[in-house]
Amino acid sequence: MTRTKLVLLAVSVLAGCADGGLFQRQGDVQVFAPSKETKRPKARPGNAERLTANRSGGGLNSGGIKLSDAAKVTDSELAAATTPSGGGKALGSTTATLGFLERDGFWLTTPLVKSETEGRVIYSNTGATANVTLIPNGAKAGSGSQISIAAMQVLGIPLTDIATLKVFKK
């Protein structure tokens, strides 16, 4: 009885496969190239100059620094970044991701500052802190920040995470 059921099942599956059946080709794959009318993302204000400088000045788009070099810091840089410092003016919180490898060291590009200044960040998940250079990114408030790989490592932030940071100006 069981053998009969298996034979009938096999015959029905094979019958369903006749003329292509379950494995019938659905057609050719078509690939479309974007046209001139395809909408493109708009550049942030001030980014065009920075990206142009990167292309000509050794930034990410022209080779930049290597990932292994971006994470290397001197003992004095590490000591400066990890020396406890309190106080300062609280600028707010931001979400941050790994930034471009266009410069090494400890830095955070953020819309929370209007000019480059020294500051401190606290990783909200662990309370770890690092002294960093705060660099304006020209974006709208709330649009997020980018942090250097060296700072991420000191703070213990996984490289693929979006971290919440409290930002202070010294």
mmCIF file with all atom_site columns, C-alpha atoms in Angstrom:
data_model
loop_
_atom_site.group_PDB
_atom_site.id
_atom_site.type_symbol
_atom_site.label_atom_id
_atom_site.label_alt_id
_atom_site.label_comp_id
_atom_site.label_asym_id
_atom_site.label_entity_id
_atom_site.label_seq_id
_atom_site.pdbx_PDB_ins_code
_atom_site.Cartn_x
_atom_site.Cartn_y
_atom_site.Cartn_z
_atom_site.occupancy
_atom_site.B_iso_or_equiv
_atom_site.pdbx_formal_charge
_atom_site.auth_seq_id
_atom_site.auth_comp_id
_atom_site.auth_asym_id
_atom_site.auth_atom_id
_atom_site.pdbx_PDB_model_num
ATOM 1   C CA . MET A 1 1   ? 0.000  0.000  0.000   1.00 0.00 ? 1   MET A CA 1
ATOM 2   C CA . THR A 1 2   ? 2.755  2.449  0.956   1.00 0.00 ? 2   THR A CA 1
ATOM 3   C CA . ARG A 1 3   ? 4.723  1.515  -2.148  1.00 0.00 ? 3   ARG A CA 1
ATOM 4   C CA . THR A 1 4   ? 1.666  2.235  -4.303  1.00 0.00 ? 4   THR A CA 1
ATOM 5   C CA . LYS A 1 5   ? 1.270  5.680  -2.734  1.00 0.00 ? 5   LYS A CA 1
ATOM 6   C CA . LEU A 1 6   ? 4.928  6.485  -3.392  1.00 0.00 ? 6   LEU A CA 1
ATOM 7   C CA . VAL A 1 7   ? 4.644  5.405  -7.025  1.00 0.00 ? 7   VAL A CA 1
ATOM 8   C CA . LEU A 1 8   ? 1.495  7.527  -7.511  1.00 0.00 ? 8   LEU A CA 1
ATOM 9   C CA . LEU A 1 9   ? 3.196  10.506 -5.855  1.00 0.00 ? 9   LEU A CA 1
ATOM 10  C CA . ALA A 1 10  ? 6.263  10.155 -8.098  1.00 0.00 ? 10  ALA A CA 1
ATOM 11  C CA . VAL A 1 11  ? 4.093  9.863  -11.237 1.00 0.00 ? 11  VAL A CA 1
ATOM 12  C CA . SER A 1 12  ? 2.090  12.994 -10.296 1.00 0.00 ? 12  SER A CA 1
ATOM 13  C CA . VAL A 1 13  ? 5.236  15.014 -9.602  1.00 0.00 ? 13  VAL A CA 1
ATOM 14  C CA . LEU A 1 14  ? 6.758  13.956 -12.916 1.00 0.00 ? 14  LEU A CA 1
ATOM 15  C CA . ALA A 1 15  ? 3.499  14.742 -14.733 1.00 0.00 ? 15  ALA A CA 1
ATOM 16  C CA . GLY A 1 16  ? 3.555  18.217 -13.245 1.00 0.00 ? 16  GLY A CA 1
ATOM 17  C CA . CYS A 1 17  ? 7.031  18.694 -14.665 1.00 0.00 ? 17  CYS A CA 1
ATOM 18  C CA . ALA A 1 18  ? 5.984  17.877 -18.229 1.00 0.00 ? 18  ALA A CA 1
ATOM 19  C CA . ASP A 1 19  ? 6.540  20.731 -20.687 1.00 0.00 ? 19  ASP A CA 1
ATOM 20  C CA . GLY A 1 20  ? 8.702  22.599 -18.187 1.00 0.00 ? 20  GLY A CA 1
ATOM 21  C CA . GLY A 1 21  ? 6.162  22.280 -15.336 1.00 0.00 ? 21  GLY A CA 1
ATOM 22  C CA . LEU A 1 22  ? 7.668  23.391 -12.061 1.00 0.00 ? 22  LEU A CA 1
ATOM 23  C CA . PHE A 1 23  ? 11.033 24.110 -13.617 1.00 0.00 ? 23  PHE A CA 1
ATOM 24  C CA . GLN A 1 24  ? 9.839  26.088 -16.613 1.00 0.00 ? 24  GLN A CA 1
ATOM 25  C CA . ARG A 1 25  ? 12.037 29.034 -17.540 1.00 0.00 ? 25  ARG A CA 1
ATOM 26  C CA . GLN A 1 26  ? 10.200 32.271 -16.875 1.00 0.00 ? 26  GLN A CA 1
ATOM 27  C CA . GLY A 1 27  ? 12.000 34.426 -19.433 1.00 0.00 ? 27  GLY A CA 1
ATOM 28  C CA . ASP A 1 28  ? 15.178 36.349 -19.912 1.00 0.00 ? 28  ASP A CA 1
ATOM 29  C CA . VAL A 1 29  ? 16.526 38.643 -17.224 1.00 0.00 ? 29  VAL A CA 1
ATOM 30  C CA . GLN A 1 30  ? 16.533 42.294 -18.227 1.00 0.00 ? 30  GLN A CA 1
ATOM 31  C CA . VAL A 1 31  ? 18.984 44.799 -16.813 1.00 0.00 ? 31  VAL A CA 1
ATOM 32  C CA . PHE A 1 32  ? 18.208 48.497 -17.067 1.00 0.00 ? 32  PHE A CA 1
ATOM 33  C CA . ALA A 1 33  ? 20.793 51.263 -16.873 1.00 0.00 ? 33  ALA A CA 1
ATOM 34  C CA . PRO A 1 34  ? 19.718 54.528 -15.227 1.00 0.00 ? 34  PRO A CA 1
ATOM 35  C CA . SER A 1 35  ? 18.735 57.274 -17.632 1.00 0.00 ? 35  SER A CA 1
ATOM 36  C CA . LYS A 1 36  ? 19.318 61.006 -17.386 1.00 0.00 ? 36  LYS A CA 1
ATOM 37  C CA . GLU A 1 37  ? 15.820 61.342 -15.914 1.00 0.00 ? 37  GLU A CA 1
ATOM 38  C CA . THR A 1 38  ? 16.577 58.916 -13.050 1.00 0.00 ? 38  THR A CA 1
ATOM 39  C CA . LYS A 1 39  ? 16.323 60.772 -9.750  1.00 0.00 ? 39  LYS A CA 1
ATOM 40  C CA . ARG A 1 40  ? 19.605 61.032 -7.860  1.00 0.00 ? 40  ARG A CA 1
ATOM 41  C CA . PRO A 1 41  ? 20.248 61.905 -4.212  1.00 0.00 ? 41  PRO A CA 1
ATOM 42  C CA . LYS A 1 42  ? 20.992 65.562 -3.571  1.00 0.00 ? 42  LYS A CA 1
ATOM 43  C CA . ALA A 1 43  ? 24.386 66.502 -2.148  1.00 0.00 ? 43  ALA A CA 1
ATOM 44  C CA . ARG A 1 44  ? 24.543 68.039 1.306   1.00 0.00 ? 44  ARG A CA 1
ATOM 45  C CA . PRO A 1 45  ? 25.496 71.715 1.406   1.00 0.00 ? 45  PRO A CA 1
ATOM 46  C CA . GLY A 1 46  ? 29.284 72.048 1.641   1.00 0.00 ? 46  GLY A CA 1
ATOM 47  C CA . ASN A 1 47  ? 29.933 68.402 0.770   1.00 0.00 ? 47  ASN A CA 1
ATOM 48  C CA . ALA A 1 48  ? 30.929 69.119 -2.822  1.00 0.00 ? 48  ALA A CA 1
ATOM 49  C CA . GLU A 1 49  ? 34.030 71.025 -1.713  1.00 0.00 ? 49  GLU A CA 1
ATOM 50  C CA . ARG A 1 50  ? 34.971 68.328 0.812   1.00 0.00 ? 50  ARG A CA 1
ATOM 51  C CA . LEU A 1 51  ? 34.505 65.492 -1.679  1.00 0.00 ? 51  LEU A CA 1
ATOM 52  C CA . THR A 1 52  ? 36.465 67.370 -4.346  1.00 0.00 ? 52  THR A CA 1
ATOM 53  C CA . ALA A 1 53  ? 39.269 67.934 -1.846  1.00 0.00 ? 53  ALA A CA 1
ATOM 54  C CA . ASN A 1 54  ? 39.201 64.233 -0.968  1.00 0.00 ? 54  ASN A CA 1
ATOM 55  C CA . ARG A 1 55  ? 39.547 63.219 -4.601  1.00 0.00 ? 55  ARG A CA 1
ATOM 56  C CA . SER A 1 56  ? 42.555 65.430 -5.120  1.00 0.00 ? 56  SER A CA 1
ATOM 57  C CA . GLY A 1 57  ? 44.072 65.438 -1.657  1.00 0.00 ? 57  GLY A CA 1
ATOM 58  C CA . GLY A 1 58  ? 44.410 61.812 -0.686  1.00 0.00 ? 58  GLY A CA 1
ATOM 59  C CA . GLY A 1 59  ? 40.967 61.274 0.842   1.00 0.00 ? 59  GLY A CA 1
ATOM 60  C CA . LEU A 1 60  ? 38.790 58.214 0.674   1.00 0.00 ? 60  LEU A CA 1
ATOM 61  C CA . ASN A 1 61  ? 37.971 58.539 -3.024  1.00 0.00 ? 61  ASN A CA 1
ATOM 62  C CA . SER A 1 62  ? 41.599 58.717 -4.112  1.00 0.00 ? 62  SER A CA 1
ATOM 63  C CA . GLY A 1 63  ? 42.871 55.915 -1.940  1.00 0.00 ? 63  GLY A CA 1
ATOM 64  C CA . GLY A 1 64  ? 42.785 57.687 1.434   1.00 0.00 ? 64  GLY A CA 1
ATOM 65  C CA . ILE A 1 65  ? 44.445 55.887 4.279   1.00 0.00 ? 65  ILE A CA 1
ATOM 66  C CA . LYS A 1 66  ? 44.135 52.152 4.707   1.00 0.00 ? 66  LYS A CA 1
ATOM 67  C CA . LEU A 1 67  ? 41.821 50.645 7.304   1.00 0.00 ? 67  LEU A CA 1
ATOM 68  C CA . SER A 1 68  ? 44.797 49.226 9.163   1.00 0.00 ? 68  SER A CA 1
ATOM 69  C CA . ASP A 1 69  ? 46.451 52.669 9.260   1.00 0.00 ? 69  ASP A CA 1
ATOM 70  C CA . ALA A 1 70  ? 43.265 54.437 10.366  1.00 0.00 ? 70  ALA A CA 1
ATOM 71  C CA . ALA A 1 71  ? 43.108 52.288 13.479  1.00 0.00 ? 71  ALA A CA 1
ATOM 72  C CA . LYS A 1 72  ? 46.751 52.879 14.412  1.00 0.00 ? 72  LYS A CA 1
ATOM 73  C CA . VAL A 1 73  ? 47.409 55.603 16.935  1.00 0.00 ? 73  VAL A CA 1
ATOM 74  C CA . THR A 1 74  ? 50.466 56.608 18.891  1.00 0.00 ? 74  THR A CA 1
ATOM 75  C CA . ASP A 1 75  ? 50.736 56.022 22.610  1.00 0.00 ? 75  ASP A CA 1
ATOM 76  C CA . SER A 1 76  ? 50.445 59.755 23.234  1.00 0.00 ? 76  SER A CA 1
ATOM 77  C CA . GLU A 1 77  ? 47.275 60.010 21.079  1.00 0.00 ? 77  GLU A CA 1
ATOM 78  C CA . LEU A 1 78  ? 45.758 57.070 22.924  1.00 0.00 ? 78  LEU A CA 1
ATOM 79  C CA . ALA A 1 79  ? 46.649 58.592 26.300  1.00 0.00 ? 79  ALA A CA 1
ATOM 80  C CA . ALA A 1 80  ? 45.114 61.931 25.289  1.00 0.00 ? 80  ALA A CA 1
ATOM 81  C CA . ALA A 1 81  ? 41.922 60.270 24.084  1.00 0.00 ? 81  ALA A CA 1
ATOM 82  C CA . THR A 1 82  ? 41.474 58.141 27.183  1.00 0.00 ? 82  THR A CA 1
ATOM 83  C CA . THR A 1 83  ? 42.540 60.613 29.889  1.00 0.00 ? 83  THR A CA 1
ATOM 84  C CA . PRO A 1 84  ? 39.449 61.178 32.033  1.00 0.00 ? 84  PRO A CA 1
ATOM 85  C CA . SER A 1 85  ? 38.016 64.649 31.700  1.00 0.00 ? 85  SER A CA 1
ATOM 86  C CA . GLY A 1 86  ? 34.745 65.829 33.088  1.00 0.00 ? 86  GLY A CA 1
ATOM 87  C CA . GLY A 1 87  ? 32.580 68.846 32.674  1.00 0.00 ? 87  GLY A CA 1
ATOM 88  C CA . GLY A 1 88  ? 32.308 70.774 29.490  1.00 0.00 ? 88  GLY A CA 1
ATOM 89  C CA . LYS A 1 89  ? 29.194 72.009 27.784  1.00 0.00 ? 89  LYS A CA 1
ATOM 90  C CA . ALA A 1 90  ? 26.680 69.296 26.875  1.00 0.00 ? 90  ALA A CA 1
ATOM 91  C CA . LEU A 1 91  ? 25.802 69.651 23.200  1.00 0.00 ? 91  LEU A CA 1
ATOM 92  C CA . GLY A 1 92  ? 23.285 66.816 23.022  1.00 0.00 ? 92  GLY A CA 1
ATOM 93  C CA . SER A 1 93  ? 23.070 63.267 21.783  1.00 0.00 ? 93  SER A CA 1
ATOM 94  C CA . THR A 1 94  ? 23.722 61.940 18.321  1.00 0.00 ? 94  THR A CA 1
ATOM 95  C CA . THR A 1 95  ? 23.727 58.638 16.497  1.00 0.00 ? 95  THR A CA 1
ATOM 96  C CA . ALA A 1 96  ? 27.048 57.811 14.894  1.00 0.00 ? 96  ALA A CA 1
ATOM 97  C CA . THR A 1 97  ? 28.395 55.324 12.400  1.00 0.00 ? 97  THR A CA 1
ATOM 98  C CA . LEU A 1 98  ? 31.898 54.582 11.179  1.00 0.00 ? 98  LEU A CA 1
ATOM 99  C CA . GLY A 1 99  ? 33.195 57.603 9.289   1.00 0.00 ? 99  GLY A CA 1
ATOM 100 C CA . PHE A 1 100 ? 35.274 57.854 6.148   1.00 0.00 ? 100 PHE A CA 1
ATOM 101 C CA . LEU A 1 101 ? 38.901 56.854 6.440   1.00 0.00 ? 101 LEU A CA 1
ATOM 102 C CA . GLU A 1 102 ? 39.993 60.283 5.277   1.00 0.00 ? 102 GLU A CA 1
ATOM 103 C CA . ARG A 1 103 ? 41.890 61.116 8.438   1.00 0.00 ? 103 ARG A CA 1
ATOM 104 C CA . ASP A 1 104 ? 43.283 59.183 11.331  1.00 0.00 ? 104 ASP A CA 1
ATOM 105 C CA . GLY A 1 105 ? 43.042 59.902 15.039  1.00 0.00 ? 105 GLY A CA 1
ATOM 106 C CA . PHE A 1 106 ? 40.108 60.517 17.330  1.00 0.00 ? 106 PHE A CA 1
ATOM 107 C CA . TRP A 1 107 ? 37.317 62.610 15.817  1.00 0.00 ? 107 TRP A CA 1
ATOM 108 C CA . LEU A 1 108 ? 33.552 62.946 15.390  1.00 0.00 ? 108 LEU A CA 1
ATOM 109 C CA . THR A 1 109 ? 31.934 64.809 12.490  1.00 0.00 ? 109 THR A CA 1
ATOM 110 C CA . THR A 1 110 ? 28.608 66.108 13.738  1.00 0.00 ? 110 THR A CA 1
ATOM 111 C CA . PRO A 1 111 ? 25.965 68.779 13.134  1.00 0.00 ? 111 PRO A CA 1
ATOM 112 C CA . LEU A 1 112 ? 26.179 69.653 16.846  1.00 0.00 ? 112 LEU A CA 1
ATOM 113 C CA . VAL A 1 113 ? 29.125 72.037 16.274  1.00 0.00 ? 113 VAL A CA 1
ATOM 114 C CA . LYS A 1 114 ? 29.662 74.932 13.866  1.00 0.00 ? 114 LYS A CA 1
ATOM 115 C CA . SER A 1 115 ? 33.468 74.992 14.045  1.00 0.00 ? 115 SER A CA 1
ATOM 116 C CA . GLU A 1 116 ? 36.180 72.467 14.820  1.00 0.00 ? 116 GLU A CA 1
ATOM 117 C CA . THR A 1 117 ? 36.761 72.172 18.559  1.00 0.00 ? 117 THR A CA 1
ATOM 118 C CA . GLU A 1 118 ? 37.931 69.751 21.207  1.00 0.00 ? 118 GLU A CA 1
ATOM 119 C CA . GLY A 1 119 ? 35.291 67.663 22.908  1.00 0.00 ? 119 GLY A CA 1
ATOM 120 C CA . ARG A 1 120 ? 34.351 64.462 24.601  1.00 0.00 ? 120 ARG A CA 1
ATOM 121 C CA . VAL A 1 121 ? 31.877 61.684 23.767  1.00 0.00 ? 121 VAL A CA 1
ATOM 122 C CA . ILE A 1 122 ? 30.232 59.086 25.986  1.00 0.00 ? 122 ILE A CA 1
ATOM 123 C CA . TYR A 1 123 ? 28.976 55.819 24.492  1.00 0.00 ? 123 TYR A CA 1
ATOM 124 C CA . SER A 1 124 ? 25.480 55.434 25.920  1.00 0.00 ? 124 SER A CA 1
ATOM 125 C CA . ASN A 1 125 ? 25.503 51.604 25.964  1.00 0.00 ? 125 ASN A CA 1
ATOM 126 C CA . THR A 1 126 ? 28.547 51.275 28.221  1.00 0.00 ? 126 THR A CA 1
ATOM 127 C CA . GLY A 1 127 ? 29.407 54.703 29.609  1.00 0.00 ? 127 GLY A CA 1
ATOM 128 C CA . ALA A 1 128 ? 32.858 54.536 27.977  1.00 0.00 ? 128 ALA A CA 1
ATOM 129 C CA . THR A 1 129 ? 34.284 57.949 27.195  1.00 0.00 ? 129 THR A CA 1
ATOM 130 C CA . ALA A 1 130 ? 36.834 59.370 24.742  1.00 0.00 ? 130 ALA A CA 1
ATOM 131 C CA . ASN A 1 131 ? 38.270 62.787 24.066  1.00 0.00 ? 131 ASN A CA 1
ATOM 132 C CA . VAL A 1 132 ? 37.828 63.640 20.385  1.00 0.00 ? 132 VAL A CA 1
ATOM 133 C CA . THR A 1 133 ? 38.058 66.507 17.947  1.00 0.00 ? 133 THR A CA 1
ATOM 134 C CA . LEU A 1 134 ? 34.539 67.649 17.060  1.00 0.00 ? 134 LEU A CA 1
ATOM 135 C CA . ILE A 1 135 ? 34.244 68.555 13.385  1.00 0.00 ? 135 ILE A CA 1
ATOM 136 C CA . PRO A 1 136 ? 31.171 70.194 11.826  1.00 0.00 ? 136 PRO A CA 1
ATOM 137 C CA . ASN A 1 137 ? 29.635 68.147 9.021   1.00 0.00 ? 137 ASN A CA 1
ATOM 138 C CA . GLY A 1 138 ? 27.294 70.839 7.671   1.00 0.00 ? 138 GLY A CA 1
ATOM 139 C CA . ALA A 1 139 ? 24.211 68.646 7.976   1.00 0.00 ? 139 ALA A CA 1
ATOM 140 C CA . LYS A 1 140 ? 20.883 69.460 9.611   1.00 0.00 ? 140 LYS A CA 1
ATOM 141 C CA . ALA A 1 141 ? 20.559 68.845 13.344  1.00 0.00 ? 141 ALA A CA 1
ATOM 142 C CA . GLY A 1 142 ? 19.433 65.289 14.016  1.00 0.00 ? 142 GLY A CA 1
ATOM 143 C CA . SER A 1 143 ? 20.910 63.877 10.824  1.00 0.00 ? 143 SER A CA 1
ATOM 144 C CA . GLY A 1 144 ? 23.569 61.856 12.602  1.00 0.00 ? 144 GLY A CA 1
ATOM 145 C CA . SER A 1 145 ? 27.324 61.824 12.887  1.00 0.00 ? 145 SER A CA 1
ATOM 146 C CA . GLN A 1 146 ? 30.377 59.856 11.784  1.00 0.00 ? 146 GLN A CA 1
ATOM 147 C CA . ILE A 1 147 ? 33.107 58.725 14.155  1.00 0.00 ? 147 ILE A CA 1
ATOM 148 C CA . SER A 1 148 ? 36.681 57.614 13.550  1.00 0.00 ? 148 SER A CA 1
ATOM 149 C CA . ILE A 1 149 ? 37.592 53.952 13.712  1.00 0.00 ? 149 ILE A CA 1
ATOM 150 C CA . ALA A 1 150 ? 40.150 54.657 16.465  1.00 0.00 ? 150 ALA A CA 1
ATOM 151 C CA . ALA A 1 151 ? 37.481 56.319 18.618  1.00 0.00 ? 151 ALA A CA 1
ATOM 152 C CA . MET A 1 152 ? 35.088 53.429 17.992  1.00 0.00 ? 152 MET A CA 1
ATOM 153 C CA . GLN A 1 153 ? 37.709 50.964 19.172  1.00 0.00 ? 153 GLN A CA 1
ATOM 154 C CA . VAL A 1 154 ? 38.479 52.928 22.348  1.00 0.00 ? 154 VAL A CA 1
ATOM 155 C CA . LEU A 1 155 ? 34.754 53.209 23.127  1.00 0.00 ? 155 LEU A CA 1
ATOM 156 C CA . GLY A 1 156 ? 34.147 49.523 22.373  1.00 0.00 ? 156 GLY A CA 1
ATOM 157 C CA . ILE A 1 157 ? 31.639 50.200 19.605  1.00 0.00 ? 157 ILE A CA 1
ATOM 158 C CA . PRO A 1 158 ? 31.315 47.390 17.037  1.00 0.00 ? 158 PRO A CA 1
ATOM 159 C CA . LEU A 1 159 ? 32.258 48.761 13.611  1.00 0.00 ? 159 LEU A CA 1
ATOM 160 C CA . THR A 1 160 ? 28.875 47.920 12.087  1.00 0.00 ? 160 THR A CA 1
ATOM 161 C CA . ASP A 1 161 ? 26.766 49.469 14.867  1.00 0.00 ? 161 ASP A CA 1
ATOM 162 C CA . ILE A 1 162 ? 24.878 52.722 14.957  1.00 0.00 ? 162 ILE A CA 1
ATOM 163 C CA . ALA A 1 163 ? 25.944 54.096 18.326  1.00 0.00 ? 163 ALA A CA 1
ATOM 164 C CA . THR A 1 164 ? 24.190 56.655 20.490  1.00 0.00 ? 164 THR A CA 1
ATOM 165 C CA . LEU A 1 165 ? 26.707 59.159 21.845  1.00 0.00 ? 165 LEU A CA 1
ATOM 166 C CA . LYS A 1 166 ? 26.439 62.024 24.301  1.00 0.00 ? 166 LYS A CA 1
ATOM 167 C CA . VAL A 1 167 ? 28.559 64.899 23.011  1.00 0.00 ? 167 VAL A CA 1
ATOM 168 C CA . PHE A 1 168 ? 30.322 67.539 25.134  1.00 0.00 ? 168 PHE A CA 1
ATOM 169 C CA . LYS A 1 169 ? 32.376 70.568 24.115  1.00 0.00 ? 169 LYS A CA 1
ATOM 170 C CA . LYS A 1 170 ? 35.426 71.264 26.299  1.00 0.00 ? 170 LYS A CA 1
#
